[in-house]
Every structure is written in C-alpha cells, then in structure tokens.
Amino acid sequence: MIKYKTAEEIEIMREAAQIVSRTLGKIAEAIAPGVTPLELDAIAESYIRSQNAIPGFLGLYDFPNTLCISINEQVVHGYPTNQPIVDGDIVSVDCGAIFEGYYGDHAYTFAVGNVAPETMKLLQVTKECLEIGIAQTVVGNRIGDIGYYIQQHAEKHGYGVVRELVGHGLGKTMHEEPQVPNFGRRGRGKKIQEGLTIAIEPMINMGTERVKYLDDNWTIVTADGKPSAHFEHNVAVVNGRPDVLSTFKFVEEALAKKPNVQ
Ligand code: MG
Ligand code: MG
C-alpha cells in the first residue's frame, strides 16, 4: 500500500533530504585523488549526527556503513574501503539519513580528476534522466511514465538501463511502495497522486544493462566492466507537481571551488 504523506510529513522529509544534501556537499568538499572512501564515510557519519539525525543506511539490511560508495563499474551498494580514490575515477556516493523518523535518500556521482570524455557524457545523460523522471512526476501520470521517459533518453544514447534495481517510495521506511523503475511502459503502473513521496534514481550503464554481484554480496557491478552512473533525488507531489525535497546545490557550490572534480 502506498503511504501518501501530509504537508507536515513532507516538511519533515524535506529536512531529512536536505541533511543528506548538505552531507553530499561535505563529501564534495573532501573528495579528491588519494582520499579513501572510509574517510568520506566518517565525514558523512559525523555530519549527519551533528544535525540531530541518524545515518539511514548503517545497519539497514546489515549494511556496515553510512555511505554506499560505488566506483567506476560498480553500479550501487559498494561499501567504503580504505582503497584510495584515484585520478580518473567516477565515484557514486549514495547517502541516507533519518530525521524525526523519516528518511532522506539521495545520491551523486562525482568525476574525480581526468575522466574520459565518454564517461563524462554518461554522467551528464544520467543526470538528464533524473530531471526527465522528475518532470513526469505529476498528477495525471502513472509511475510507468517516469520509467518510460528515463529509458527512452538513456537508450537514445546507447546506454543500458539497470533492471534489477529501481527507485522507490520513501517515508518512515527506506523502501516503501511503489517501486519506481527506470524503465517501463507509458500509462502503466500506479496513478501518481497528491502526497506521493518517492526516490527517483536512474542507474545507467555505458554498456550492457546486465549487472552481477561481487563476492562480498553487496557490491553490484556491470556485467561487462564498463562504467555506471547513479543520481538520485527525493520528490514529493505537491499541488499536482513535483516538489524536489533534496538538492545538488551544496555539491555544486563545493565543486565550483574545485576545478579537478565535477
Ligand atoms: Mg540512495
Ligand atoms: Mg534510493
């Protein structure tokens, strides 16, 4: 059952999402070649706790950390290691926080140093897919419209849309109904209604859409080893329109001061 939210609940969720947005801003300030994912994880955990919030991923399904950090061919659910980030990596950072009982859950893929132009294009198109999905989140549409238009845009560029992992409803739990696939058919799925709160999160592969698990049983990688990108926002339906609860503003402000990271 979909749990539609009241205006009051949406305001709490906005703060949860903004705590995650500010956390990603802190990550944007710190990320560089030589920095380890575990160092980023520590920054995120202490910042979230300083905001009277709780890391949302830590302990969820037994996940061991605050951030999911997925590098290059890793799609999602990578866990932070002490292996330094190197020049040329793309680094997807997915972060969750619980504030007053509600979850925020959003993600950004950073390009660190000299990233190949074709990979920069993958990041750009994946970000566009997110914007396209958000624009479809209006009363009168159905959930299938979100995925349909995301898929169209990704496949137009020859990219693969991951099938095994999808966006989701968000609220007092991390994964609520409905599922929000990044693929699908126009006019299908649940009707989009006032008070819907969802995480839209295209996971787009440069090559094949197929993925596999690493032996750690967490990290999901592309089957062909080509790069994958992931951007995620939290969206509420307010007055029939998408109200984006999270923001990349803090990331963009931090990156504007760092010419070697995008
Ligand atoms: Mg996420
Ligand atoms: Mg999510």
Short mmCIF file of C-alpha atoms and ligand atoms in Angstrom, two decimals:
data_model
loop_
_atom_site.label_atom_id
_atom_site.label_comp_id
_atom_site.label_asym_id
_atom_site.label_seq_id
_atom_site.Cartn_x
_atom_site.Cartn_y
_atom_site.Cartn_z
CA MET A 1 0.00 0.00 0.00
CA ILE A 2 1.28 3.47 -0.86
CA LYS A 3 1.55 5.78 2.16
CA TYR A 4 0.64 9.26 0.95
CA LYS A 5 2.09 11.99 3.17
CA THR A 6 0.55 15.05 4.77
CA ALA A 7 2.02 18.53 4.27
CA GLU A 8 3.57 18.27 7.77
CA GLU A 9 5.21 14.94 6.96
CA ILE A 10 6.56 16.32 3.69
CA GLU A 11 8.22 19.21 5.58
CA ILE A 12 9.98 16.75 7.89
CA MET A 13 11.03 14.73 4.84
CA ARG A 14 12.36 17.90 3.22
CA GLU A 15 14.65 18.42 6.21
CA ALA A 16 15.76 14.76 6.11
CA ALA A 17 16.54 15.14 2.41
CA GLN A 18 18.35 18.45 2.96
CA ILE A 19 20.52 16.89 5.67
CA VAL A 20 21.58 14.34 3.05
CA SER A 21 22.10 17.15 0.51
CA ARG A 22 24.37 19.02 2.93
CA THR A 23 26.21 15.77 3.71
CA LEU A 24 26.87 15.27 -0.01
CA GLY A 25 28.15 18.87 -0.02
CA LYS A 26 30.68 17.90 2.68
CA ILE A 27 31.69 14.90 0.56
CA ALA A 28 32.12 17.20 -2.45
CA GLU A 29 34.49 19.37 -0.38
CA ALA A 30 36.59 16.39 0.69
CA ILE A 31 36.66 14.10 -2.35
CA ALA A 32 39.98 14.05 -4.24
CA PRO A 33 42.56 11.59 -5.51
CA GLY A 34 44.22 9.88 -2.53
CA VAL A 35 41.20 10.21 -0.23
CA THR A 36 39.72 6.88 0.85
CA PRO A 37 36.04 6.00 0.80
CA LEU A 38 36.25 5.20 4.52
CA GLU A 39 37.45 8.75 5.20
CA LEU A 40 34.42 10.08 3.31
CA ASP A 41 32.19 7.72 5.29
CA ALA A 42 33.50 9.12 8.60
CA ILE A 43 32.82 12.70 7.44
CA ALA A 44 29.27 11.75 6.47
CA GLU A 45 28.50 9.94 9.71
CA SER A 46 29.74 12.75 11.94
CA TYR A 47 27.94 15.43 9.91
CA ILE A 48 24.62 13.55 9.93
CA ARG A 49 24.85 13.01 13.70
CA SER A 50 25.67 16.73 14.18
CA GLN A 51 22.30 17.52 12.53
CA ASN A 52 20.29 15.52 15.09
CA ALA A 53 19.84 12.80 12.51
CA ILE A 54 20.86 9.16 12.23
CA PRO A 55 22.73 7.56 9.33
CA GLY A 56 19.98 5.84 7.34
CA PHE A 57 21.97 3.03 5.75
CA LEU A 58 24.06 1.99 8.75
CA GLY A 59 22.67 -1.36 9.91
CA LEU A 60 19.88 -1.34 7.32
CA TYR A 61 19.79 -4.90 5.89
CA ASP A 62 23.06 -5.24 7.92
CA PHE A 63 24.87 -2.67 5.73
CA PRO A 64 28.08 -1.77 7.62
CA ASN A 65 28.48 1.96 6.79
CA THR A 66 26.89 5.38 6.39
CA LEU A 67 27.58 5.76 2.66
CA CYS A 68 27.32 3.45 -0.31
CA ILE A 69 30.34 4.31 -2.45
CA SER A 70 30.41 2.70 -5.87
CA ILE A 71 33.38 3.38 -8.16
CA ASN A 72 33.59 3.07 -11.97
CA GLU A 73 31.99 -0.26 -12.99
CA GLN A 74 30.34 -0.56 -9.57
CA VAL A 75 26.68 0.35 -10.01
CA VAL A 76 25.42 0.71 -6.44
CA HIS A 77 25.72 -0.71 -2.90
CA GLY A 78 29.51 -0.60 -2.84
CA TYR A 79 30.72 -0.28 0.72
CA PRO A 80 33.51 2.12 1.69
CA THR A 81 37.04 0.65 1.77
CA ASN A 82 40.49 2.05 2.58
CA GLN A 83 41.50 1.86 -1.10
CA PRO A 84 42.27 5.48 -2.14
CA ILE A 85 40.27 7.12 -4.91
CA VAL A 86 42.47 7.68 -7.96
CA ASP A 87 42.52 10.31 -10.69
CA GLY A 88 40.04 9.30 -13.41
CA ASP A 89 37.56 7.53 -11.12
CA ILE A 90 33.85 8.18 -11.15
CA VAL A 91 32.54 7.83 -7.61
CA SER A 92 28.86 7.37 -6.86
CA VAL A 93 28.04 8.42 -3.31
CA ASP A 94 24.63 7.39 -2.02
CA CYS A 95 23.60 8.63 1.42
CA GLY A 96 20.63 8.16 3.72
CA ALA A 97 19.60 9.93 6.91
CA ILE A 98 16.72 9.56 9.33
CA PHE A 99 15.35 12.80 10.78
CA GLU A 100 12.41 12.75 13.19
CA GLY A 101 11.60 9.25 11.98
CA TYR A 102 11.63 9.97 8.24
CA TYR A 103 14.21 9.02 5.63
CA GLY A 104 16.14 11.09 3.15
CA ASP A 105 18.00 9.09 0.48
CA HIS A 106 19.94 10.72 -2.32
CA ALA A 107 23.00 10.25 -4.47
CA TYR A 108 25.52 11.98 -6.72
CA THR A 109 28.22 10.61 -9.00
CA PHE A 110 31.47 12.60 -8.84
CA ALA A 111 34.07 12.69 -11.62
CA VAL A 112 37.49 12.89 -9.95
CA GLY A 113 40.38 14.28 -11.98
CA ASN A 114 40.81 13.37 -15.63
CA VAL A 115 37.75 11.34 -16.52
CA ALA A 116 37.35 10.10 -20.11
CA PRO A 117 35.03 12.31 -22.20
CA GLU A 118 32.69 9.38 -22.98
CA THR A 119 32.31 8.76 -19.24
CA MET A 120 31.59 12.46 -18.63
CA LYS A 121 28.80 12.12 -21.19
CA LEU A 122 27.39 9.12 -19.29
CA LEU A 123 27.23 11.26 -16.12
CA GLN A 124 25.55 14.12 -17.98
CA VAL A 125 22.94 11.87 -19.60
CA THR A 126 22.20 10.10 -16.30
CA LYS A 127 21.62 13.48 -14.63
CA GLU A 128 19.31 14.40 -17.51
CA CYS A 129 17.45 11.09 -16.97
CA LEU A 130 16.84 12.11 -13.36
CA GLU A 131 15.46 15.51 -14.43
CA ILE A 132 13.25 13.84 -17.06
CA GLY A 133 11.90 11.40 -14.46
CA ILE A 134 11.15 14.24 -12.03
CA ALA A 135 9.27 16.18 -14.72
CA GLN A 136 6.96 13.17 -15.25
CA THR A 137 6.05 13.05 -11.54
CA VAL A 138 2.76 14.90 -11.89
CA VAL A 139 -0.84 14.10 -11.01
CA GLY A 140 -2.45 12.65 -14.12
CA ASN A 141 0.56 10.49 -14.99
CA ARG A 142 1.36 6.98 -13.83
CA ILE A 143 4.54 5.55 -12.35
CA GLY A 144 5.28 3.86 -15.69
CA ASP A 145 5.62 7.26 -17.35
CA ILE A 146 8.64 8.07 -15.17
CA GLY A 147 10.50 4.94 -16.23
CA TYR A 148 9.39 5.11 -19.84
CA TYR A 149 10.91 8.54 -20.43
CA ILE A 150 14.08 7.78 -18.45
CA GLN A 151 14.60 4.63 -20.51
CA GLN A 152 13.95 6.45 -23.80
CA HIS A 153 16.56 9.07 -23.00
CA ALA A 154 19.22 6.58 -21.84
CA GLU A 155 18.73 4.17 -24.72
CA LYS A 156 18.79 7.03 -27.26
CA HIS A 157 22.45 7.38 -26.25
CA GLY A 158 23.08 3.63 -26.48
CA TYR A 159 23.21 3.12 -22.72
CA GLY A 160 21.87 0.22 -20.65
CA VAL A 161 19.17 0.80 -18.01
CA VAL A 162 19.66 -1.46 -14.98
CA ARG A 163 16.61 -3.69 -14.48
CA GLU A 164 17.37 -5.35 -11.14
CA LEU A 165 17.40 -2.13 -9.11
CA VAL A 166 14.72 0.56 -9.03
CA GLY A 167 13.65 3.74 -7.27
CA HIS A 168 11.08 3.51 -4.52
CA GLY A 169 8.59 5.11 -2.21
CA LEU A 170 10.19 6.82 0.78
CA GLY A 171 8.94 7.77 4.23
CA LYS A 172 9.19 6.19 7.66
CA THR A 173 10.93 3.30 5.93
CA MET A 174 13.63 3.45 3.27
CA HIS A 175 11.85 1.32 0.74
CA GLU A 176 8.10 1.77 0.55
CA GLU A 177 5.65 1.17 -2.23
CA PRO A 178 5.60 1.93 -5.06
CA GLN A 179 8.66 0.65 -6.87
CA VAL A 180 9.83 3.30 -9.35
CA PRO A 181 11.63 1.53 -12.22
CA ASN A 182 13.88 3.44 -14.61
CA PHE A 183 12.25 1.58 -17.48
CA GLY A 184 8.72 0.69 -18.41
CA ARG A 185 5.65 1.48 -20.39
CA ARG A 186 3.83 4.73 -20.72
CA GLY A 187 0.46 4.87 -18.96
CA ARG A 188 1.16 1.78 -16.84
CA GLY A 189 1.55 1.36 -13.10
CA LYS A 190 0.02 3.19 -10.16
CA LYS A 191 -1.55 6.62 -10.65
CA ILE A 192 0.57 9.48 -9.33
CA GLN A 193 -1.39 11.19 -6.55
CA GLU A 194 -1.03 14.14 -4.22
CA GLY A 195 1.24 13.35 -1.26
CA LEU A 196 3.26 10.66 -3.06
CA THR A 197 6.89 10.69 -1.87
CA ILE A 198 9.44 8.78 -3.95
CA ALA A 199 13.13 8.40 -4.60
CA ILE A 200 13.89 8.61 -8.33
CA GLU A 201 17.30 7.13 -9.06
CA PRO A 202 18.39 6.25 -12.58
CA MET A 203 21.26 3.75 -12.65
CA ILE A 204 22.61 3.92 -16.19
CA ASN A 205 25.37 1.76 -17.66
CA MET A 206 27.62 2.79 -20.52
CA GLY A 207 27.33 -0.71 -21.99
CA THR A 208 25.11 -3.65 -21.19
CA GLU A 209 22.16 -3.25 -18.83
CA ARG A 210 23.19 -6.53 -17.17
CA VAL A 211 24.73 -6.48 -13.70
CA LYS A 212 26.18 -9.01 -11.25
CA TYR A 213 27.01 -9.20 -7.55
CA LEU A 214 30.58 -9.26 -6.34
CA ASP A 215 31.56 -12.00 -3.87
CA ASP A 216 31.09 -9.53 -0.98
CA ASN A 217 27.33 -9.95 -1.65
CA TRP A 218 26.87 -6.16 -1.55
CA THR A 219 28.54 -4.52 -4.48
CA ILE A 220 26.70 -4.64 -7.79
CA VAL A 221 28.87 -4.21 -10.88
CA THR A 222 28.20 -4.03 -14.61
CA ALA A 223 28.47 -7.42 -16.32
CA ASP A 224 30.81 -6.00 -18.97
CA GLY A 225 33.01 -3.94 -16.62
CA LYS A 226 32.06 -0.64 -18.27
CA PRO A 227 31.24 2.38 -16.06
CA SER A 228 27.86 3.06 -14.48
CA ALA A 229 26.39 6.31 -13.13
CA HIS A 230 23.77 6.99 -10.46
CA PHE A 231 21.95 10.18 -9.47
CA GLU A 232 19.05 10.27 -7.02
CA HIS A 233 16.58 12.86 -5.72
CA ASN A 234 13.65 12.70 -3.31
CA VAL A 235 10.42 14.03 -4.77
CA ALA A 236 7.03 14.79 -3.24
CA VAL A 237 3.88 15.50 -5.24
CA VAL A 238 2.52 18.85 -4.02
CA ASN A 239 -0.29 20.74 -5.78
CA GLY A 240 -0.08 18.13 -8.50
CA ARG A 241 3.55 18.94 -9.30
CA PRO A 242 6.95 17.52 -8.36
CA ASP A 243 8.48 19.20 -5.31
CA VAL A 244 12.13 18.13 -5.17
CA LEU A 245 12.97 17.75 -1.47
CA SER A 246 16.70 17.20 -1.96
CA THR A 247 19.13 19.48 -3.80
CA PHE A 248 22.52 19.31 -5.53
CA LYS A 249 23.09 22.98 -4.56
CA PHE A 250 25.62 22.19 -1.82
CA VAL A 251 27.53 19.78 -4.06
CA GLU A 252 27.63 22.33 -6.87
CA GLU A 253 28.81 25.12 -4.54
CA ALA A 254 31.64 22.94 -3.26
CA LEU A 255 32.64 21.71 -6.72
CA ALA A 256 32.71 25.26 -8.12
CA LYS A 257 35.84 25.76 -5.99
CA LYS A 258 37.47 22.52 -7.19
CA PRO A 259 38.36 22.53 -10.88
CA ASN A 260 39.61 18.91 -10.75
CA VAL A 261 36.32 17.38 -9.55
CA GLN A 262 32.96 17.57 -11.30
MG MG B 1 20.01 6.05 -2.43
MG MG B 2 17.07 5.06 -3.07
#
